[in-house]
CSV table of C-alpha atoms in Angstrom, one decimal:
chain,number,residue,atom,x,y,z
A,272,MET,CA,-94.9,40.8,-34.6
A,273,LEU,CA,-95.0,40.8,-30.8
A,274,LYS,CA,-92.0,39.2,-29.1
A,275,ARG,CA,-92.6,37.0,-26.1
A,276,PRO,CA,-91.3,38.6,-22.9
A,277,LEU,CA,-88.1,37.1,-21.7
A,278,LYS,CA,-88.7,34.6,-19.0
A,279,ARG,CA,-86.9,35.8,-15.8
A,280,LYS,CA,-84.7,33.2,-14.2
A,281,ARG,CA,-86.1,32.1,-10.9
A,282,GLN,CA,-83.8,32.8,-8.0
A,283,LYS,CA,-82.5,29.7,-6.2
A,284,LEU,CA,-84.1,29.3,-2.8
A,285,SER,CA,-80.6,28.9,-1.2
A,286,ASP,CA,-79.6,32.3,-2.7
A,287,MET,CA,-82.8,33.9,-1.3
A,288,ILE,CA,-81.8,32.5,2.2
A,289,VAL,CA,-78.3,34.0,1.8
A,290,GLU,CA,-79.9,37.4,0.9
A,291,SER,CA,-82.3,37.2,3.8
A,292,VAL,CA,-79.4,36.4,6.3
A,293,LYS,CA,-77.4,39.4,4.9
A,294,ARG,CA,-80.4,41.6,5.2
A,295,SER,CA,-80.9,40.7,8.9
A,296,ILE,CA,-77.1,41.3,9.5
A,297,VAL,CA,-77.6,44.9,8.3
A,298,ILE,CA,-81.1,45.6,9.7
A,299,ASP,CA,-80.6,44.0,13.1
A,300,ALA,CA,-77.0,45.4,13.3
A,301,LEU,CA,-75.6,42.0,14.1
A,302,ARG,CA,-72.0,41.8,15.4
A,303,PRO,CA,-69.2,39.3,14.9
A,304,GLY,CA,-69.8,36.3,17.2
A,305,ASP,CA,-73.6,36.6,17.1
A,306,ARG,CA,-75.4,33.4,16.4
A,307,LEU,CA,-77.3,32.9,13.2
A,308,PRO,CA,-80.3,30.6,12.6
A,309,THR,CA,-79.6,26.9,12.6
A,310,GLU,CA,-80.2,24.5,9.7
A,311,ARG,CA,-83.5,23.4,11.3
A,312,GLU,CA,-84.6,27.0,11.9
A,313,LEU,CA,-83.9,27.9,8.3
A,314,MET,CA,-85.8,24.8,7.1
A,315,GLU,CA,-88.8,25.9,9.1
A,316,SER,CA,-88.7,29.6,8.1
A,317,PHE,CA,-88.2,29.0,4.4
A,318,GLU,CA,-90.1,25.6,4.2
A,319,CYS,CA,-87.1,24.1,2.5
A,320,SER,CA,-85.1,20.9,2.6
A,321,LYS,CA,-82.0,20.3,4.8
A,322,GLY,CA,-79.9,20.3,1.6
A,323,THR,CA,-81.0,23.8,0.7
A,324,ALA,CA,-80.5,25.2,4.2
A,325,ARG,CA,-77.0,23.6,4.3
A,326,GLU,CA,-76.2,25.1,0.8
A,327,ALA,CA,-77.1,28.6,2.0
A,328,LEU,CA,-74.9,28.3,5.2
A,329,LYS,CA,-72.1,26.9,3.1
A,330,ALA,CA,-72.3,29.9,0.7
A,331,LEU,CA,-72.1,32.3,3.6
A,332,GLU,CA,-69.1,30.4,5.0
A,333,VAL,CA,-67.3,30.5,1.6
A,334,GLU,CA,-67.9,34.3,1.5
A,335,GLY,CA,-66.2,34.5,5.0
A,336,LEU,CA,-69.3,35.8,6.7
A,337,VAL,CA,-70.0,32.7,8.8
A,338,ASN,CA,-68.2,30.1,10.7
A,339,THR,CA,-69.9,26.9,11.7
A,340,ARG,CA,-69.1,25.1,15.0
A,341,THR,CA,-70.0,21.6,16.1
A,342,GLY,CA,-70.8,20.3,19.6
A,343,PRO,CA,-73.4,21.5,22.2
A,344,SER,CA,-72.9,25.2,21.4
A,345,GLY,CA,-72.7,24.4,17.7
A,346,GLY,CA,-74.3,26.3,14.9
A,347,ALA,CA,-73.5,29.2,12.5
A,348,TYR,CA,-71.9,32.3,14.0
A,349,LEU,CA,-71.2,35.6,12.3
A,350,ASN,CA,-67.6,36.4,11.3
A,351,GLU,CA,-66.1,39.7,10.8
A,352,ALA,CA,-65.4,39.4,7.1
A,353,GLY,CA,-61.8,40.3,6.3
A,354,THR,CA,-60.9,42.3,3.1
A,355,GLU,CA,-58.2,40.0,1.9
A,356,PRO,CA,-60.4,37.3,0.1
A,357,ALA,CA,-62.3,40.0,-1.8
A,358,SER,CA,-59.1,42.0,-2.5
A,359,ARG,CA,-57.2,38.9,-3.8
A,360,ALA,CA,-60.1,37.8,-6.1
A,361,LEU,CA,-60.3,41.4,-7.5
A,362,ARG,CA,-56.6,41.6,-8.0
A,363,ASN,CA,-56.5,38.2,-9.8
A,364,TYR,CA,-59.2,39.5,-12.1
A,365,LEU,CA,-57.3,42.7,-12.9
A,366,HIS,CA,-54.0,41.0,-13.6
A,367,PHE,CA,-55.8,39.4,-16.6
A,368,GLN,CA,-56.7,42.9,-17.9
A,369,GLN,CA,-53.0,43.7,-18.6
A,370,LEU,CA,-53.0,46.4,-15.9
A,371,ASP,CA,-50.0,48.7,-15.7
A,372,GLY,CA,-48.6,51.2,-13.2
A,373,GLU,CA,-50.0,54.2,-15.0
A,374,GLN,CA,-53.6,52.9,-14.6
A,375,VAL,CA,-53.1,52.2,-10.9
A,376,TYR,CA,-51.7,55.7,-10.3
A,377,GLN,CA,-54.6,57.3,-12.1
A,378,LEU,CA,-56.6,56.3,-9.1
A,379,ARG,CA,-53.8,56.5,-6.5
A,380,LYS,CA,-53.2,60.2,-7.2
A,381,VAL,CA,-56.8,60.8,-5.9
A,382,ILE,CA,-57.1,58.1,-3.2
A,383,GLU,CA,-53.8,58.6,-1.4
A,384,VAL,CA,-54.3,62.4,-1.2
A,385,GLU,CA,-57.8,62.1,0.3
A,386,LEU,CA,-56.5,59.3,2.7
A,387,ALA,CA,-53.6,61.5,3.9
A,388,VAL,CA,-56.0,64.4,4.6
A,389,ALA,CA,-58.5,62.1,6.4
A,390,VAL,CA,-55.9,60.8,8.9
A,391,ILE,CA,-54.8,64.3,10.0
A,392,GLY,CA,-55.3,64.5,13.8
A,393,ARG,CA,-56.0,60.7,14.0
A,394,LEU,CA,-52.4,59.5,14.3
A,395,ASP,CA,-51.0,58.8,17.8
A,396,GLU,CA,-47.4,58.4,19.0
A,397,SER,CA,-47.3,54.7,18.1
A,398,ASP,CA,-48.4,55.5,14.5
A,399,PHE,CA,-45.7,58.2,14.2
A,400,ASP,CA,-43.1,55.8,15.7
A,401,ALA,CA,-44.2,53.1,13.1
A,402,LEU,CA,-43.9,55.6,10.2
A,403,GLN,CA,-40.5,56.8,11.5
A,404,ALA,CA,-39.3,53.1,11.8
A,405,ASN,CA,-40.5,52.5,8.3
A,406,ILE,CA,-38.5,55.5,6.9
A,407,LYS,CA,-35.4,54.2,8.7
A,408,CYS,CA,-35.9,50.7,7.3
A,409,CYS,CA,-36.2,52.1,3.7
A,410,SER,CA,-33.1,54.4,4.2
A,411,THR,CA,-30.7,51.5,4.9
A,412,PRO,CA,-28.7,50.8,1.7
A,413,GLU,CA,-29.5,47.4,0.3
A,414,ASP,CA,-27.4,45.5,-2.3
A,415,SER,CA,-29.1,42.1,-2.5
A,416,GLU,CA,-32.0,41.5,-4.8
A,417,GLN,CA,-34.1,40.2,-1.8
A,418,GLY,CA,-33.2,43.3,0.3
A,419,GLN,CA,-34.2,45.6,-2.6
A,420,ARG,CA,-37.5,43.8,-3.0
A,421,GLU,CA,-38.2,44.0,0.8
A,422,GLN,CA,-37.5,47.8,0.7
A,423,ARG,CA,-39.9,48.3,-2.2
A,424,LEU,CA,-42.6,46.5,-0.3
A,425,ALA,CA,-41.8,48.5,2.9
A,426,GLU,CA,-42.2,51.8,0.9
A,427,LEU,CA,-45.8,50.7,0.2
A,428,GLU,CA,-46.3,49.7,3.9
A,429,PHE,CA,-45.8,53.4,4.8
A,430,HIS,CA,-49.1,54.1,3.0
A,431,ASN,CA,-50.8,51.0,4.6
A,432,ILE,CA,-50.0,52.4,8.1
A,433,LEU,CA,-52.0,55.6,7.1
A,434,ALA,CA,-54.8,53.5,5.6
A,435,ARG,CA,-55.3,51.6,8.9
A,436,ARG,CA,-56.0,54.9,10.7
A,437,CYS,CA,-58.5,56.1,8.1
A,438,PRO,CA,-62.0,56.6,9.6
A,439,ASN,CA,-63.7,55.9,6.2
A,440,PRO,CA,-63.6,52.1,5.6
A,441,LEU,CA,-64.2,52.4,1.9
A,442,LEU,CA,-61.3,54.9,1.4
A,443,SER,CA,-59.1,52.7,3.6
A,444,PHE,CA,-60.0,49.6,1.6
A,445,MET,CA,-59.4,51.3,-1.7
A,446,ALA,CA,-56.0,52.6,-0.6
A,447,THR,CA,-54.9,49.2,0.8
A,448,PHE,CA,-56.2,47.5,-2.3
A,449,LEU,CA,-54.2,49.8,-4.7
A,450,ASN,CA,-51.1,49.2,-2.5
A,451,ASP,CA,-51.6,45.5,-2.7
A,452,LEU,CA,-52.1,45.7,-6.5
A,453,LEU,CA,-48.8,47.6,-6.7
A,454,ARG,CA,-47.1,45.0,-4.5
A,455,ASP,CA,-48.3,42.3,-6.9
A,456,LEU,CA,-47.0,44.3,-9.9
A,457,VAL,CA,-43.6,44.8,-8.1
A,458,VAL,CA,-43.3,41.1,-7.4
A,459,LEU,CA,-44.7,39.7,-10.6
A,460,LYS,CA,-42.7,42.2,-12.9
A,461,LYS,CA,-39.7,42.1,-10.6
A,462,ALA,CA,-39.8,45.9,-10.6
A,463,TYR,CA,-37.1,46.0,-7.9
A,464,LYS,CA,-34.5,45.2,-10.6
A,465,PRO,CA,-32.4,47.1,-11.5
A,466,LYS,CA,-31.5,49.2,-8.5
A,467,ARG,CA,-33.3,52.5,-8.3
A,468,GLN,CA,-31.4,54.8,-6.0
A,469,GLN,CA,-33.1,57.9,-7.4
A,470,PHE,CA,-36.6,56.5,-6.9
A,471,ASP,CA,-35.8,55.3,-3.4
A,472,ALA,CA,-34.3,58.7,-2.4
A,473,ALA,CA,-37.4,60.5,-3.7
A,474,ASN,CA,-39.7,58.2,-1.8
A,475,ILE,CA,-37.8,58.6,1.5
A,476,ASP,CA,-37.7,62.3,1.1
A,477,TYR,CA,-41.4,62.6,0.5
A,478,HIS,CA,-42.2,60.3,3.4
A,479,LYS,CA,-40.0,62.4,5.7
A,480,GLN,CA,-41.7,65.6,4.6
A,481,LEU,CA,-45.2,64.0,5.0
A,482,LEU,CA,-44.3,62.8,8.5
A,483,VAL,CA,-43.5,66.5,9.5
A,484,ALA,CA,-46.7,67.8,7.8
A,485,LEU,CA,-48.9,65.2,9.4
A,486,ARG,CA,-47.4,65.9,12.9
A,487,ALA,CA,-48.1,69.6,12.3
A,488,ALA,CA,-51.6,68.8,11.1
A,489,ASP,CA,-50.8,71.1,8.1
A,490,GLU,CA,-53.6,70.1,5.6
A,491,PRO,CA,-52.4,72.2,2.6
A,492,ALA,CA,-48.8,70.8,3.0
A,493,VAL,CA,-50.1,67.2,3.4
A,494,ARG,CA,-52.3,67.5,0.3
A,495,ARG,CA,-49.5,69.1,-1.8
A,496,LEU,CA,-46.8,66.7,-0.7
A,497,MET,CA,-48.9,63.5,-1.2
A,498,HIS,CA,-50.0,64.7,-4.7
A,499,GLU,CA,-46.4,65.5,-5.7
A,500,HIS,CA,-45.3,62.2,-4.2
A,501,MET,CA,-47.8,60.2,-6.3
A,502,CYS,CA,-47.0,62.1,-9.5
A,503,ASP,CA,-43.3,61.5,-8.9
A,504,ALA,CA,-43.8,57.8,-8.1
A,505,GLU,CA,-45.9,57.4,-11.3
A,506,GLN,CA,-43.1,58.7,-13.4
A,507,HIS,CA,-40.6,56.3,-11.8
A,508,MET,CA,-43.0,53.4,-12.0
A,509,THR,CA,-43.6,54.0,-15.8
A,510,ALA,CA,-39.8,54.3,-16.4
A,511,LEU,CA,-39.2,51.1,-14.4
A,512,GLU,CA,-41.8,49.1,-16.2
A,513,GLY,CA,-40.2,50.2,-19.5
A,514,GLU,CA,-36.8,49.1,-18.3
A,515,VAL,CA,-38.1,45.8,-16.9
A,516,ALA,CA,-39.8,45.1,-20.3
A,517,ARG,CA,-36.5,45.9,-22.1
A,518,ASN,CA,-34.5,43.6,-19.8
A,519,PHE,CA,-37.0,40.8,-20.3
A,520,LEU,CA,-36.7,41.2,-24.1
A,521,LEU,CA,-32.9,41.1,-23.9
A,522,GLU,CA,-33.0,38.0,-21.8
A,523,PHE,CA,-35.6,36.4,-24.2
A,524,ASP,CA,-33.3,37.2,-27.2
A,525,HIS,CA,-30.3,35.9,-25.3
A,526,HIS,CA,-32.0,32.5,-24.6
A,527,HIS,CA,-33.3,32.2,-28.1
């Protein structure tokens, strides 16, 4: 018996308008600040109602691609979409997948190595100063819980400094995204408790060696050091998560 073909869902007209605007952004190489078609122009081009045109512009605004202005020079203007809204939404999704440090490091061991190699020869004196200042900040002994938390986040910032200098936007985004994911895990799991002098010392040592290798533009050393650093950090993170989980269970038993 022949089955009836599944009826394809018709695409909403407002979604088609959104796609068309995105296509023209790419094809016409539009830049942030460029003016997009007005509601009236969209109504004429797509023979649609004012409500449909408005819905399309609102969808682009929600995605962060467009900002609308009122007044004589009003209309829709192209925004440079930031990575944070997309990154936050994706991180929120992953937190519900019971993500752990080991899974993050499976990717980080590849991404961070490629990123470090990609920035060789692209760092200027202000970048080296920022990396040096970061190492100094992480080397100061911290006793308070807040101080330890700030240091843990500063250790990740060392890698974000490198990511900002990466010529490949996809690699840069992936590295920053994984760092933000780790930052979330550190904060949510309180992975700065208990103190971890051994982990801190190892991180600082690797960061110092990486700084020397990056200054010397020594690709084999940069590749080897970053790989070792990521493997070492993964071991510490796994051990930390186990300890944090044990502490949580002890606290839970104590309260019950």
